[in-house]
Amino acid sequence: MSREQRPNPRLNEDLLFQEKPGGPPLYNPNTDKPVRYLTIVDGGGRVLGYAWANDADDAGGYTARAAAGDDGHNKGGRWARKLREAKAAGLPPTEALRQLIAFGGDELSRVEPAVPAELPSLAALKELAASS
């Protein structure tokens, strides 16, 4: 009787990623066109990140500010979730920004000021988030 162990065939199978349909509807996460954005701050006024949008590419999202660390991601999650809800409701991205302004926020995080600014590209916004 041999004590040699044979490899389990399941461990030799190729594992291929196959995307499954479904999941929440999302705005396109990329654009090379100008973006309108809102600044999201915490209760003390420290910038956490930016909610941004571009209607031409049906693009939008939330970009955390690097200097905000974990708070930028954790407290920014609610804003990303609100953008997903707006997409699910069929709203164009800039209308989603208007809804974020209407929501305003609370003592944990809020939109400030309540007027969208504009940058020439998403890359410029990501640079702002990384350097500020």
Coordinates of N, CA and C in Angstrom, one line a residue:
M1 N 0.8 -1.2 0.0 CA 0.0 0.0 0.0 C 0.9 1.2 0.0
S2 N 0.6 2.2 -0.9 CA 1.4 3.3 -1.1 C 0.9 4.5 -0.2
R3 N 1.8 5.2 0.4 CA 1.5 6.3 1.3 C 1.6 7.6 0.5
E4 N 1.8 7.5 -0.7 CA 1.9 8.7 -1.6 C 0.5 9.4 -1.7
Q5 N 0.5 10.7 -1.4 CA -0.8 11.4 -1.5 C -1.0 12.0 -2.9
R6 N -2.1 11.7 -3.4 CA -2.4 12.3 -4.7 C -3.1 13.6 -4.5
P7 N -2.7 14.6 -5.4 CA -3.3 15.9 -5.2 C -4.8 15.9 -5.5
N8 N -5.4 16.7 -4.7 CA -6.9 16.9 -4.9 C -7.1 17.6 -6.2
P9 N -7.9 17.0 -7.1 CA -8.1 17.6 -8.4 C -8.8 19.0 -8.3
R10 N -9.5 19.3 -7.3 CA -10.1 20.6 -7.2 C -9.0 21.7 -7.0
L11 N -7.9 21.3 -6.4 CA -6.8 22.3 -6.2 C -6.0 22.6 -7.5
N12 N -6.2 21.8 -8.5 CA -5.5 22.0 -9.8 C -6.4 22.6 -10.8
E13 N -7.6 22.9 -10.5 CA -8.5 23.6 -11.5 C -8.1 25.0 -11.7
D14 N -8.2 25.5 -12.9 CA -8.0 26.9 -13.1 C -9.3 27.7 -12.6
L15 N -9.0 28.7 -11.9 CA -10.1 29.5 -11.4 C -10.2 30.8 -12.2
L16 N -11.3 30.9 -13.0 CA -11.5 32.0 -13.9 C -12.5 32.9 -13.3
F17 N -12.2 34.2 -13.4 CA -13.2 35.2 -12.9 C -14.3 35.3 -14.0
Q18 N -15.5 35.1 -13.7 CA -16.6 35.3 -14.6 C -17.6 36.3 -13.9
E19 N -17.7 37.5 -14.6 CA -18.5 38.5 -14.1 C -20.0 38.1 -14.2
K20 N -20.7 38.2 -13.1 CA -22.1 37.9 -13.0 C -23.0 39.2 -13.2
P21 N -24.1 39.1 -13.9 CA -24.9 40.3 -14.0 C -25.6 40.6 -12.6
G22 N -25.9 41.9 -12.5 CA -26.6 42.3 -11.3 C -25.7 43.3 -10.5
G23 N -26.1 43.5 -9.3 CA -25.4 44.4 -8.4 C -26.1 45.8 -8.6
P24 N -25.7 46.7 -7.8 CA -26.4 48.0 -7.8 C -25.9 48.8 -9.1
P25 N -26.8 49.6 -9.7 CA -26.5 50.4 -10.8 C -25.5 51.5 -10.3
L26 N -24.5 51.7 -11.1 CA -23.4 52.7 -10.8 C -23.2 53.7 -11.9
Y27 N -22.8 54.9 -11.6 CA -22.4 55.8 -12.6 C -21.0 55.3 -13.1
N28 N -20.7 55.7 -14.3 CA -19.4 55.4 -14.8 C -18.3 56.0 -13.9
P29 N -17.3 55.2 -13.5 CA -16.3 55.8 -12.6 C -15.2 56.6 -13.3
N30 N -15.3 56.8 -14.6 CA -14.2 57.5 -15.3 C -14.8 58.5 -16.3
T31 N -14.1 59.6 -16.5 CA -14.4 60.5 -17.5 C -13.2 61.4 -17.8
D32 N -13.0 61.8 -19.0 CA -11.9 62.7 -19.3 C -12.4 64.1 -19.6
K33 N -13.7 64.3 -19.3 CA -14.4 65.6 -19.5 C -14.4 66.4 -18.2
P34 N -14.8 67.7 -18.3 CA -14.8 68.5 -17.0 C -15.8 67.8 -16.0
V35 N -15.5 68.0 -14.7 CA -16.4 67.5 -13.7 C -16.8 68.6 -12.8
R36 N -18.1 68.5 -12.3 CA -18.6 69.4 -11.3 C -18.4 68.6 -10.0
Y37 N -18.1 69.3 -8.9 CA -17.9 68.5 -7.7 C -18.3 69.3 -6.5
L38 N -18.6 68.6 -5.4 CA -18.9 69.1 -4.1 C -17.8 68.7 -3.1
T39 N -17.5 69.6 -2.2 CA -16.6 69.3 -1.2 C -17.3 68.8 0.0
I40 N -16.9 67.6 0.6 CA -17.5 67.0 1.7 C -16.6 67.2 2.9
V41 N -17.1 67.8 4.0 CA -16.3 68.1 5.2 C -16.8 67.3 6.4
D42 N -16.0 67.2 7.4 CA -16.5 66.6 8.7 C -17.0 67.6 9.6
G43 N -17.4 67.3 10.8 CA -18.1 68.2 11.7 C -17.2 69.4 12.1
G44 N -15.9 69.2 12.0 CA -15.0 70.3 12.3 C -14.5 71.1 11.1
G45 N -15.1 70.8 9.9 CA -14.8 71.5 8.7 C -13.6 71.0 7.9
R46 N -13.0 69.9 8.4 CA -11.8 69.3 7.6 C -12.4 68.6 6.4
V47 N -11.7 68.8 5.3 CA -12.2 68.2 4.0 C -11.9 66.7 4.0
L48 N -13.0 65.9 3.8 CA -12.9 64.5 3.7 C -12.7 64.0 2.3
G49 N -13.4 64.6 1.3 CA -13.3 64.2 0.0 C -14.2 65.0 -0.9
Y50 N -14.5 64.4 -2.1 CA -15.3 65.2 -3.1 C -16.2 64.2 -3.8
A51 N -17.5 64.7 -3.9 CA -18.5 64.0 -4.7 C -18.5 64.7 -6.1
W52 N -18.4 64.0 -7.2 CA -18.2 64.6 -8.5 C -19.2 64.0 -9.5
A53 N -19.4 64.7 -10.6 CA -20.3 64.2 -11.6 C -20.0 64.8 -13.0
N54 N -20.3 64.1 -14.0 CA -20.3 64.5 -15.4 C -21.4 63.9 -16.2
D55 N -22.3 64.7 -16.7 CA -23.5 64.1 -17.4 C -23.1 63.5 -18.8
A56 N -22.2 64.1 -19.5 CA -21.9 63.6 -20.8 C -21.5 62.2 -20.9
D57 N -20.7 61.7 -19.8 CA -20.3 60.3 -19.8 C -21.1 59.5 -18.7
D58 N -22.2 60.1 -18.2 CA -23.0 59.4 -17.2 C -22.0 59.0 -16.1
A59 N -21.1 59.9 -15.7 CA -20.1 59.5 -14.7 C -20.3 60.2 -13.4
G60 N -19.9 59.6 -12.3 CA -20.0 60.2 -11.0 C -19.4 59.3 -10.0
G61 N -19.1 59.9 -8.8 CA -18.5 59.1 -7.7 C -18.1 60.0 -6.6
Y62 N -17.4 59.3 -5.7 CA -16.8 60.0 -4.5 C -15.3 59.7 -4.5
T63 N -14.5 60.7 -4.3 CA -13.0 60.6 -4.2 C -12.6 61.1 -2.8
A64 N -12.0 60.2 -2.0 CA -11.6 60.6 -0.7 C -10.3 61.4 -0.8
R65 N -10.1 62.3 0.1 CA -8.9 63.2 0.2 C -7.9 62.4 0.9
A66 N -6.7 62.3 0.4 CA -5.6 61.5 1.0 C -5.3 61.9 2.4
A67 N -5.2 63.2 2.6 CA -4.9 63.7 4.0 C -6.0 63.4 5.0
A68 N -7.2 63.0 4.6 CA -8.2 62.7 5.5 C -8.1 61.3 6.1
G69 N -7.2 60.5 5.5 CA -7.0 59.1 6.0 C -8.2 58.3 5.9
D70 N -8.4 57.5 7.0 CA -9.5 56.5 7.0 C -10.9 57.3 7.1
D71 N -10.9 58.4 7.8 CA -12.1 59.2 7.8 C -12.6 59.6 6.4
G72 N -11.7 59.9 5.5 CA -12.1 60.2 4.2 C -12.9 59.1 3.5
H73 N -12.5 57.9 3.8 CA -13.1 56.7 3.2 C -14.4 56.3 4.0
N74 N -14.2 56.3 5.3 CA -15.3 55.8 6.1 C -16.5 56.7 6.1
K75 N -16.3 58.0 6.4 CA -17.4 59.0 6.4 C -17.8 59.3 5.0
G76 N -17.0 59.1 4.0 CA -17.4 59.3 2.6 C -18.3 58.2 2.0
G77 N -18.3 57.1 2.7 CA -19.2 56.0 2.2 C -20.6 56.3 2.1
R78 N -21.1 57.2 3.0 CA -22.5 57.5 2.9 C -22.8 58.4 1.7
W79 N -21.8 59.2 1.2 CA -22.0 60.0 0.0 C -22.0 59.1 -1.2
A80 N -21.1 58.2 -1.2 CA -21.0 57.2 -2.4 C -22.3 56.4 -2.4
R81 N -22.9 56.0 -1.3 CA -24.1 55.3 -1.2 C -25.3 56.2 -1.8
K82 N -25.3 57.5 -1.4 CA -26.3 58.4 -1.9 C -26.2 58.5 -3.5
L83 N -25.0 58.5 -4.0 CA -24.9 58.6 -5.4 C -25.4 57.3 -6.1
R84 N -25.2 56.1 -5.5 CA -25.7 54.9 -6.0 C -27.2 54.9 -6.0
E85 N -27.8 55.4 -4.9 CA -29.3 55.5 -4.8 C -29.8 56.5 -5.9
A86 N -29.1 57.5 -6.2 CA -29.6 58.5 -7.3 C -29.5 57.8 -8.6
K87 N -28.4 57.0 -8.9 CA -28.3 56.2 -10.1 C -29.5 55.2 -10.2
A88 N -29.8 54.5 -9.1 CA -30.9 53.6 -9.1 C -32.2 54.2 -9.4
A89 N -32.3 55.5 -9.0 CA -33.6 56.3 -9.3 C -33.6 56.8 -10.7
G90 N -32.5 56.6 -11.5 CA -32.5 57.1 -12.9 C -32.1 58.5 -13.0
L91 N -31.5 59.1 -12.0 CA -31.1 60.6 -12.1 C -29.8 60.8 -12.8
P92 N -29.7 61.8 -13.6 CA -28.4 62.1 -14.2 C -27.4 62.5 -13.1
P93 N -26.1 62.4 -13.4 CA -25.1 62.6 -12.3 C -25.2 64.0 -11.7
T94 N -25.4 65.1 -12.5 CA -25.4 66.4 -11.8 C -26.7 66.6 -11.0
E95 N -27.7 65.9 -11.4 CA -28.9 66.0 -10.5 C -28.7 65.3 -9.2
A96 N -27.9 64.2 -9.2 CA -27.5 63.5 -8.0 C -26.7 64.5 -7.1
L97 N -25.9 65.4 -7.7 CA -25.2 66.4 -6.8 C -26.2 67.3 -6.2
R98 N -27.2 67.7 -6.9 CA -28.2 68.6 -6.4 C -28.9 67.9 -5.2
Q99 N -29.1 66.6 -5.3 CA -29.8 65.9 -4.2 C -28.8 65.8 -3.0
L100 N -27.5 65.7 -3.2 CA -26.6 65.7 -2.1 C -26.6 67.1 -1.4
I101 N -26.7 68.2 -2.2 CA -26.9 69.5 -1.6 C -28.1 69.6 -0.8
A102 N -29.2 69.1 -1.3 CA -30.5 69.1 -0.6 C -30.4 68.3 0.7
F103 N -29.7 67.2 0.7 CA -29.5 66.3 1.9 C -28.7 67.1 2.9
G104 N -27.6 67.7 2.4 CA -26.8 68.6 3.3 C -25.8 67.8 4.2
G105 N -26.3 66.9 4.9 CA -25.5 66.1 5.8 C -25.9 66.3 7.3
D106 N -25.0 66.0 8.2 CA -25.2 66.1 9.6 C -24.0 66.4 10.4
E107 N -23.9 66.1 11.7 CA -22.7 66.5 12.4 C -21.5 65.7 12.1
L108 N -21.6 64.5 11.4 CA -20.5 63.7 11.0 C -19.8 64.2 9.7
S109 N -20.7 64.5 8.7 CA -20.1 65.0 7.5 C -21.2 65.8 6.7
R110 N -20.8 66.8 6.0 CA -21.7 67.6 5.2 C -21.1 68.2 4.0
V111 N -22.0 68.7 3.1 CA -21.5 69.4 1.9 C -21.2 70.9 2.3
E112 N -20.0 71.4 1.9 CA -19.7 72.7 2.2 C -18.7 73.3 1.2
P113 N -18.9 74.3 0.5 CA -20.2 75.1 0.4 C -21.2 74.3 -0.4
A114 N -22.4 74.7 -0.4 CA -23.5 74.0 -1.1 C -23.6 74.5 -2.6
V115 N -22.5 74.7 -3.2 CA -22.4 75.1 -4.6 C -21.4 74.3 -5.3
P116 N -21.7 73.6 -6.4 CA -20.7 72.8 -7.1 C -19.6 73.7 -7.7
A117 N -18.4 73.2 -7.6 CA -17.3 73.8 -8.3 C -17.0 73.0 -9.6
E118 N -16.1 73.4 -10.4 CA -15.8 72.7 -11.6 C -14.3 72.6 -11.8
L119 N -13.8 71.5 -12.3 CA -12.5 71.3 -12.7 C -12.4 70.7 -14.2
P120 N -11.3 70.9 -14.9 CA -11.3 70.5 -16.3 C -11.3 69.0 -16.5
S121 N -11.0 68.2 -15.5 CA -11.1 66.7 -15.6 C -11.1 66.0 -14.3
L122 N -11.5 64.7 -14.3 CA -11.4 63.9 -13.1 C -10.0 63.8 -12.6
A123 N -9.0 63.7 -13.6 CA -7.6 63.6 -13.2 C -7.2 64.8 -12.3
A124 N -7.7 66.0 -12.7 CA -7.4 67.2 -11.9 C -8.0 67.1 -10.5
L125 N -9.3 66.6 -10.4 CA -9.9 66.4 -9.1 C -9.1 65.4 -8.2
K126 N -8.7 64.3 -8.9 CA -7.9 63.3 -8.1 C -6.6 63.9 -7.7
E127 N -6.0 64.7 -8.5 CA -4.7 65.4 -8.1 C -5.0 66.3 -6.9
L128 N -6.1 67.0 -6.9 CA -6.5 67.9 -5.8 C -6.7 67.0 -4.5
A129 N -7.3 65.9 -4.6 CA -7.6 65.0 -3.5 C -6.3 64.4 -2.9
A130 N -5.3 64.2 -3.8 CA -4.1 63.6 -3.4 C -3.1 64.6 -2.8
S131 N -3.2 65.9 -3.2 CA -2.2 66.9 -2.8 C -2.7 67.8 -1.7
S132 N -4.0 67.9 -1.4 CA -4.5 68.8 -0.4 C -4.6 68.2 0.9

